[in-house]
Coordinates of C-alpha atoms and ligand atoms in Angstrom, one line a residue:
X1420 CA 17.3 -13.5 10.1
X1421 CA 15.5 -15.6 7.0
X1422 CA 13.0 -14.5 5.5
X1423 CA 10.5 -14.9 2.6
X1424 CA 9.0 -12.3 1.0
X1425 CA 6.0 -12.9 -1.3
X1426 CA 4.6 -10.1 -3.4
X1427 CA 7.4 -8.6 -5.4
X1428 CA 5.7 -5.3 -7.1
X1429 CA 6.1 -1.6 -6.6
X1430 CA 6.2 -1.8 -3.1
X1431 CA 7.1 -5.4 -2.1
X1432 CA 10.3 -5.2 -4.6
X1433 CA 12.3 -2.2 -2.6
X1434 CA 11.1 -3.3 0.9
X1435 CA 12.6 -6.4 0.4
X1436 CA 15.6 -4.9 -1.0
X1437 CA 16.4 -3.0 2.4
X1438 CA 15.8 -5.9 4.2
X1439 CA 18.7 -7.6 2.0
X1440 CA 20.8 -4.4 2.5
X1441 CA 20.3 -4.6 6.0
X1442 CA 22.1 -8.1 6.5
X1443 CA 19.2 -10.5 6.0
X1444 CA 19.1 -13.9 4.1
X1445 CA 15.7 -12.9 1.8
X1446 CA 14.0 -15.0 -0.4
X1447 CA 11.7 -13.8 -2.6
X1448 CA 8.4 -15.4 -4.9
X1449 CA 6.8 -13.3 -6.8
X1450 CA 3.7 -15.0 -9.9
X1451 CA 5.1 -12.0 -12.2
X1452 CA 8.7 -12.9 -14.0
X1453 CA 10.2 -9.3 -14.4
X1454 CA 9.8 -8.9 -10.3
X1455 CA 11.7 -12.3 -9.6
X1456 CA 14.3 -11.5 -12.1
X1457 CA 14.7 -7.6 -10.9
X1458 CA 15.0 -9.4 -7.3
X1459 CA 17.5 -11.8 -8.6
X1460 CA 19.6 -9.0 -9.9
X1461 CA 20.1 -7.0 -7.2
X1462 CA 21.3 -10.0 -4.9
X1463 CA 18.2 -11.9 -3.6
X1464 CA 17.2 -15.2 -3.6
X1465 CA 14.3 -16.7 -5.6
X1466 CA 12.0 -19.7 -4.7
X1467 CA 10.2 -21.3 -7.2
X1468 CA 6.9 -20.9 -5.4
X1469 CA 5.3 -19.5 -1.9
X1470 CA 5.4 -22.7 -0.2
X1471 CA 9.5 -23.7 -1.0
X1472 CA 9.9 -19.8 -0.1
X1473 CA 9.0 -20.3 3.2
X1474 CA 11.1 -23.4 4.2
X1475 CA 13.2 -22.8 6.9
X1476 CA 12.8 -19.2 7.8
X1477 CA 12.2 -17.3 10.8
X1478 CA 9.5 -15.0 9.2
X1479 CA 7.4 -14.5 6.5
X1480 CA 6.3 -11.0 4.8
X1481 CA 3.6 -10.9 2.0
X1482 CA 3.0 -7.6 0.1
X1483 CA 0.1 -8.9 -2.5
X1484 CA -2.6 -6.6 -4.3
X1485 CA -5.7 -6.9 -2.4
X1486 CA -8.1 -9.3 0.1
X1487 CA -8.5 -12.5 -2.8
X1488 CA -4.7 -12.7 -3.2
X1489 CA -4.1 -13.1 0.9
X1490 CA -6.5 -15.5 1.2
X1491 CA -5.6 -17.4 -1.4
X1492 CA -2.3 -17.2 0.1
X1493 CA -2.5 -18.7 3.4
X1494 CA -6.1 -20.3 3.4
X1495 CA -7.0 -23.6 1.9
X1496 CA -5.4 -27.3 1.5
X1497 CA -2.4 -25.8 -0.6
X1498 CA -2.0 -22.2 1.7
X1499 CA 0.9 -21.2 4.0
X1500 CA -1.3 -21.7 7.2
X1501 CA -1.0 -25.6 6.3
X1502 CA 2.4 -25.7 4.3
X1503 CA 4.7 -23.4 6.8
X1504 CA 6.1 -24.0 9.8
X1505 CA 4.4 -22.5 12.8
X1506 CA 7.1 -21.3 14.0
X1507 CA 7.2 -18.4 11.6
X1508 CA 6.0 -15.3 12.0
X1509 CA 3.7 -13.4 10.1
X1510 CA 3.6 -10.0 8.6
X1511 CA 0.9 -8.9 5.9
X1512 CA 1.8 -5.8 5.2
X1513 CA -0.8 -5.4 2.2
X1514 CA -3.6 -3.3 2.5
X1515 CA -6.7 -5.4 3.0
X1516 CA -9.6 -5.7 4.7
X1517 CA -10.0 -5.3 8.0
X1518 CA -12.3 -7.9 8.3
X1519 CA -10.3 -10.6 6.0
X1520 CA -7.4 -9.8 7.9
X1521 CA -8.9 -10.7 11.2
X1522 CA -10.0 -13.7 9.9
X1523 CA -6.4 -14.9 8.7
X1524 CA -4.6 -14.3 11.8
X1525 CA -7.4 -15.9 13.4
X1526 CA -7.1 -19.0 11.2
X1527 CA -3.1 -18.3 11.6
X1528 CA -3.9 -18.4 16.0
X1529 CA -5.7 -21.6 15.8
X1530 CA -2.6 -23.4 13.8
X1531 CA -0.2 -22.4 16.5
X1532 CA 1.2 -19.3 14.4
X1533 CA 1.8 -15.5 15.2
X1534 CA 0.3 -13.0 12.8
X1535 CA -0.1 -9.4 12.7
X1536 CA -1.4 -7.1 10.1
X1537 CA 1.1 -4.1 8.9
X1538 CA -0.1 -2.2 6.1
X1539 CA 2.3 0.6 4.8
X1540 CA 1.8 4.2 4.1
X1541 CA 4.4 6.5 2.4
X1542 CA 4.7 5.5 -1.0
X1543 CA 7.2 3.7 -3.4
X1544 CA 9.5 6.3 -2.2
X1545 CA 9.1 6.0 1.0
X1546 CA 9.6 2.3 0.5
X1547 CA 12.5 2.6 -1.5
X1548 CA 13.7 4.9 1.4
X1549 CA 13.5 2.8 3.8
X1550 CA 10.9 5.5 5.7
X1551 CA 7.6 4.0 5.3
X1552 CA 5.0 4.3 8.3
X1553 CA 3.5 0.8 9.5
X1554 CA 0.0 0.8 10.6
X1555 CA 0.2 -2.5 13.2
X1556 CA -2.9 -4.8 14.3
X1557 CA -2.0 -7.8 16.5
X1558 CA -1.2 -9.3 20.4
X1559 CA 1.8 -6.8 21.7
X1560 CA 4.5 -9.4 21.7
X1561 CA 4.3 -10.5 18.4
X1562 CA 4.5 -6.5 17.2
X1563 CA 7.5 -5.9 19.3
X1564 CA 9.3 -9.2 17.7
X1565 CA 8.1 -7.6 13.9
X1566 CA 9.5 -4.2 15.6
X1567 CA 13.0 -4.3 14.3
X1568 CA 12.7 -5.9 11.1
X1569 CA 9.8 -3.0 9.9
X1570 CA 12.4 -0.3 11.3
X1571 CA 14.7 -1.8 9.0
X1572 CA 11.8 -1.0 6.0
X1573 CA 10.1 2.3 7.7
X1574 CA 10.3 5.0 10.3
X1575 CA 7.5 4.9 11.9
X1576 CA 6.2 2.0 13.2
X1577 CA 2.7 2.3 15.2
X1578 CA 0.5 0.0 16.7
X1579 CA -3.0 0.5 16.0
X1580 CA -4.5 -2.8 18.3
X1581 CA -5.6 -5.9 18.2
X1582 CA -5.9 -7.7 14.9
X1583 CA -6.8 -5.9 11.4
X1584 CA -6.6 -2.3 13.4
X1585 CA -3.6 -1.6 11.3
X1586 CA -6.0 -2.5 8.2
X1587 CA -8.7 -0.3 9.7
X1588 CA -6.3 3.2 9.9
X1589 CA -5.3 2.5 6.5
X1590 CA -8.1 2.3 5.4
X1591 CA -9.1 5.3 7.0
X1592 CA -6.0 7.3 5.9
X1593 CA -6.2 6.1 2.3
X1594 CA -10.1 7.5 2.0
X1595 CA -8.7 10.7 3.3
X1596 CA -5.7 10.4 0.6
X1597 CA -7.8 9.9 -2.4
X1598 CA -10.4 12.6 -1.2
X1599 CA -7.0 15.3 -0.8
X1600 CA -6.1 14.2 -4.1
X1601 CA -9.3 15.1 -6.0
X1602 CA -9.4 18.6 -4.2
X1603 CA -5.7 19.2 -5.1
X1604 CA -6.9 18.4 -8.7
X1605 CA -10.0 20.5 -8.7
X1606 CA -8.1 23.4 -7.0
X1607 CA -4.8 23.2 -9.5
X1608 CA -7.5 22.8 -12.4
X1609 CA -9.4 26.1 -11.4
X1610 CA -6.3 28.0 -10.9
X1611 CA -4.6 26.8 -14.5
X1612 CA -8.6 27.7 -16.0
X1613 CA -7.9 31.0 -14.7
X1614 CA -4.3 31.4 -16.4
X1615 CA -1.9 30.9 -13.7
X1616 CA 0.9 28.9 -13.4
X1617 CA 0.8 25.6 -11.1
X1618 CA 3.6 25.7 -9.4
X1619 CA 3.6 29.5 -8.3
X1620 CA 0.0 28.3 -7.3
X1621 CA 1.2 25.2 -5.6
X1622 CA 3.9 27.3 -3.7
X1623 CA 1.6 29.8 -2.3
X1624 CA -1.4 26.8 -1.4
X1625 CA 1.5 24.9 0.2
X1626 CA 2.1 27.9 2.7
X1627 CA -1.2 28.5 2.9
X1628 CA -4.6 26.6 4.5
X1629 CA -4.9 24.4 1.7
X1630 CA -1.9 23.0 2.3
X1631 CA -1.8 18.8 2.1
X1632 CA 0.4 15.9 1.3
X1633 CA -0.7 15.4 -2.5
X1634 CA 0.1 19.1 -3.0
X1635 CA 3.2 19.0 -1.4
X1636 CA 4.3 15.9 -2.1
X1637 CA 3.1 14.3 -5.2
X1638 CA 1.5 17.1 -6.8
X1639 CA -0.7 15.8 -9.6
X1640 CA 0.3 18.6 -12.1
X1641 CA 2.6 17.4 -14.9
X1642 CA 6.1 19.7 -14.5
X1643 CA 5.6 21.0 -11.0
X1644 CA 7.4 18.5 -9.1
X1645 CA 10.4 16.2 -9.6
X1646 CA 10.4 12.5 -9.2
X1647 CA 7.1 12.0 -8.8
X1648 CA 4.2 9.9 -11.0
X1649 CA 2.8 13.5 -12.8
X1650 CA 6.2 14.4 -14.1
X1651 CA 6.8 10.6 -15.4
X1652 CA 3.7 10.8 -17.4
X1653 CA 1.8 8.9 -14.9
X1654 CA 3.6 5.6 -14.6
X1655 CA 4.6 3.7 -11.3
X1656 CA 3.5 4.8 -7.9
X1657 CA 0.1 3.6 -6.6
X1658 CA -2.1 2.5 -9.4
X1659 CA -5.7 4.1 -9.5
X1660 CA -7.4 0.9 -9.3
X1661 CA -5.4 0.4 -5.9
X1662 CA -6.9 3.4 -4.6
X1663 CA -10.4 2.6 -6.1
X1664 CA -10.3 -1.0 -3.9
X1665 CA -9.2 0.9 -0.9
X1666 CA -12.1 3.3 -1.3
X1667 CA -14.5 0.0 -1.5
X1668 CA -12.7 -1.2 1.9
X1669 CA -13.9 2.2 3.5
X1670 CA -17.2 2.2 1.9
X1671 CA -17.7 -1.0 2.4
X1672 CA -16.5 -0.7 6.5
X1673 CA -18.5 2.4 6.8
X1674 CA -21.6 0.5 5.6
X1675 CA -21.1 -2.2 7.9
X1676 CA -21.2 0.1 10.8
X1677 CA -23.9 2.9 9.6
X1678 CA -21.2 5.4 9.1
X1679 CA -21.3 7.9 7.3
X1680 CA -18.8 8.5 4.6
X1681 CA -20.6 10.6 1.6
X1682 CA -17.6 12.1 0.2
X1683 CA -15.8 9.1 0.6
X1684 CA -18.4 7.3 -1.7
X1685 CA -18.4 10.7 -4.1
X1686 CA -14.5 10.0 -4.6
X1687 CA -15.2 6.0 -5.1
X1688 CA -17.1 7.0 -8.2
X1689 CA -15.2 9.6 -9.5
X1690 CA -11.9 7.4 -9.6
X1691 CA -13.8 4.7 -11.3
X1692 CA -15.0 6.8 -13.7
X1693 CA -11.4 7.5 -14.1
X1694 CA -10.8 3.7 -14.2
X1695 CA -13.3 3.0 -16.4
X1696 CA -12.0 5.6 -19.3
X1697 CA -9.1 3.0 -19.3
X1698 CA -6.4 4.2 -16.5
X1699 CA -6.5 1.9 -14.2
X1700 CA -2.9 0.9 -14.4
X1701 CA -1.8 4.4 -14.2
X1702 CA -1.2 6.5 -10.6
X1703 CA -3.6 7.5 -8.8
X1704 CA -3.0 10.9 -8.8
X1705 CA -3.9 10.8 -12.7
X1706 CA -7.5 11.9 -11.4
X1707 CA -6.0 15.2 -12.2
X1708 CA -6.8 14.4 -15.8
X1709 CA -10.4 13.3 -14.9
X1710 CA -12.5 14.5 -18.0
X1711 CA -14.6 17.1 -17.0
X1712 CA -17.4 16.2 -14.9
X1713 CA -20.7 18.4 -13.3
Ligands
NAD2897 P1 1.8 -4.3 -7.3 O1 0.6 -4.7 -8.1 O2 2.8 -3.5 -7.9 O3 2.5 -5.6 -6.6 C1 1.8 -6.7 -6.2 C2 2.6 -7.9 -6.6 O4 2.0 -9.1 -6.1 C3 2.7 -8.2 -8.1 O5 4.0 -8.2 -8.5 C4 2.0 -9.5 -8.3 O6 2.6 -10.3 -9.4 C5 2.2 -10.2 -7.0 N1 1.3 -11.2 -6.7 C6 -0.1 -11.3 -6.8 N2 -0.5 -12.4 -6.3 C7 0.5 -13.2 -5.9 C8 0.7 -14.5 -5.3 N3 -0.3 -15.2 -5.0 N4 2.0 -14.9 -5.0 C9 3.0 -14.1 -5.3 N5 2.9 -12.9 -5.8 C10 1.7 -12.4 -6.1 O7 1.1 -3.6 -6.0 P2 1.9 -2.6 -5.0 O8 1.8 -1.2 -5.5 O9 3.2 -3.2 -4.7 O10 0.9 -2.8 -3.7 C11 0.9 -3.9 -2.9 C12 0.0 -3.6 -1.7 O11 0.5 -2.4 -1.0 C13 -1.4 -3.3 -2.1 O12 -2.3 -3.9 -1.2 C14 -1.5 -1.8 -2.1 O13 -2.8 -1.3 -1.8 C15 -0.5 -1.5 -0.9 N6 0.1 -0.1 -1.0 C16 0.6 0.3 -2.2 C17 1.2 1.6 -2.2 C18 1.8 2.2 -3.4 O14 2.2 3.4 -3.4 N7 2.0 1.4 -4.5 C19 1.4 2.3 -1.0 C20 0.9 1.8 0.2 C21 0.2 0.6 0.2

């Protein structure tokens, strides 16, 4: 198959690469030079823009940062919806709002195109893996003609329901995420206060009722885990202020429908607290080092 892949960061960058392992003709745009130029060494194509990317290919994929990028991807005079052929289908697997995601694939619907929303879960592990966990809103045939190109990204490949469901489990798993994460911190942070060592602590809570993914996983404690954003001193992985926009997505969503989400609005402050003492950039699970707050 061809395919253009737009949005070439942390996570964008490896799923594309496993599409290009896996026998497909990619070509990648990316605004950022180092992404093109990582892309471009490891065998992929470049475009010099979204538009010449998508000429002539079967689908499209775009992995972008947050609602404002996707629009400005495909809405408007200059967007994909008017440049592309409608003949290609499309995937945005960024995490976005439900809402705004609706309203592209209903802009994509009315110019003849298919689109479906597949936001990922898993990790830049899991997408340099190849075992990501696709979250999938959109008609059923145009998920089962996605279906083998996402298996060829991730393992588990769900579909949530109509348009932007995908976006709305995310967004409901990430709030979860980022709440585990501050009590993983809390619980780590009491247990060092009182002298003992993380990972013995870790050990016993992963075999124990406080067991969780961040804790297992991607433990947020410096030294007690391999390989993941803690142990290289924070860098890569998903950046705090992602996880601060997905935390306005649920906020936001729960607002919109009288829900009620209190510690999901406690975390939302406590991560841009975080963000605002200047580590944005860094992972998320750098929380752990969230000066001391009562
Ligand atoms: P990132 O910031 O590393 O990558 C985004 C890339 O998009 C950047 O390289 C940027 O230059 C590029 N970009 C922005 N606007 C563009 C445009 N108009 N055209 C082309 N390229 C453009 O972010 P990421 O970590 O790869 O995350 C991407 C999405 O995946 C986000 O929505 C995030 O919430 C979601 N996500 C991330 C993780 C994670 O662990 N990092 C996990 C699950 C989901």
């Amino acid at each position: 198959m061809k395919i253009a892949f737009i949005g070439l960061g942390n996570m964008g960058l490896p799923m594309a690469l496993n599409l290009l392992q896996a026998g497909h003709q990619v070509t990648g745009f990316d605004l950022a030079k180092a992404q093109l130029e990582a892309f471009a060494a490891a065998g992929g194509t470049v475009a010099p823009d979204a538009v010449t990317a998508t000429k002539d290919v079967d689908v499209l994929i775009s992995m972008l940062p947050a609602s404002n990028h996707v629009e400005g991807l495909y809405l408007g005079e200059g967007g994909l919806l008017a440049k592309a052929s409608p003949n290609t289908l499309l995937i945005d697997c960024s995490t976005i709002s439900p809402k705004v995601a609706q309203a592209v694939a209903a802009a994509a619907k009315a110019k003849g195109f298919a689109m479906i929303d597949a936001p990922v879960s898993g990790g830049t592990a899991g997408a340099q893996a190849g075992t990501l966990t696709f979250m999938v809103g959109g008609d059923v045939k145009d998920v089962e003609l996605a279906r083998p190109l996402l298996e060829k990204m991730g393992k588990n490949i769900f579909h949530a329901g109509a348009s932007g469901a995908g976006q709305t489990v995310k967004v409901c798993n990430n709030m979860l995420l980022g709440i585990q994460m501050l009590g993983t911190s809390e619980a780590l942070r009491l247990g060092i206060a009182n002298g003992l060592d993380p990972k013995v602590l870790s050990d016993i809570m992963s075999k124990s009722s406080g067991r969780n993914w961040t804790l297992e996983l991607y433990n947020p404690c410096p030294g007690v885990m391999e390989n993941v954003p803690s142990s290289k001193a924070y860098a890569g992985g998903f950046g705090v202020d992602l996880m601060l926009k997905d935390l306005g997505l649920a906020v936001e969503n729960a607002e919109n429908l009288d829900a009620s989400v209190p510690l999901g609005k406690l975390a939302q402050q406590l991560y841009e607290l975080h963000s605002k003492a200047g580590n944005g950039q860094l992972d998320f699970s750098s929380v752990f080092n969230l000066k001391k707050v009562d």
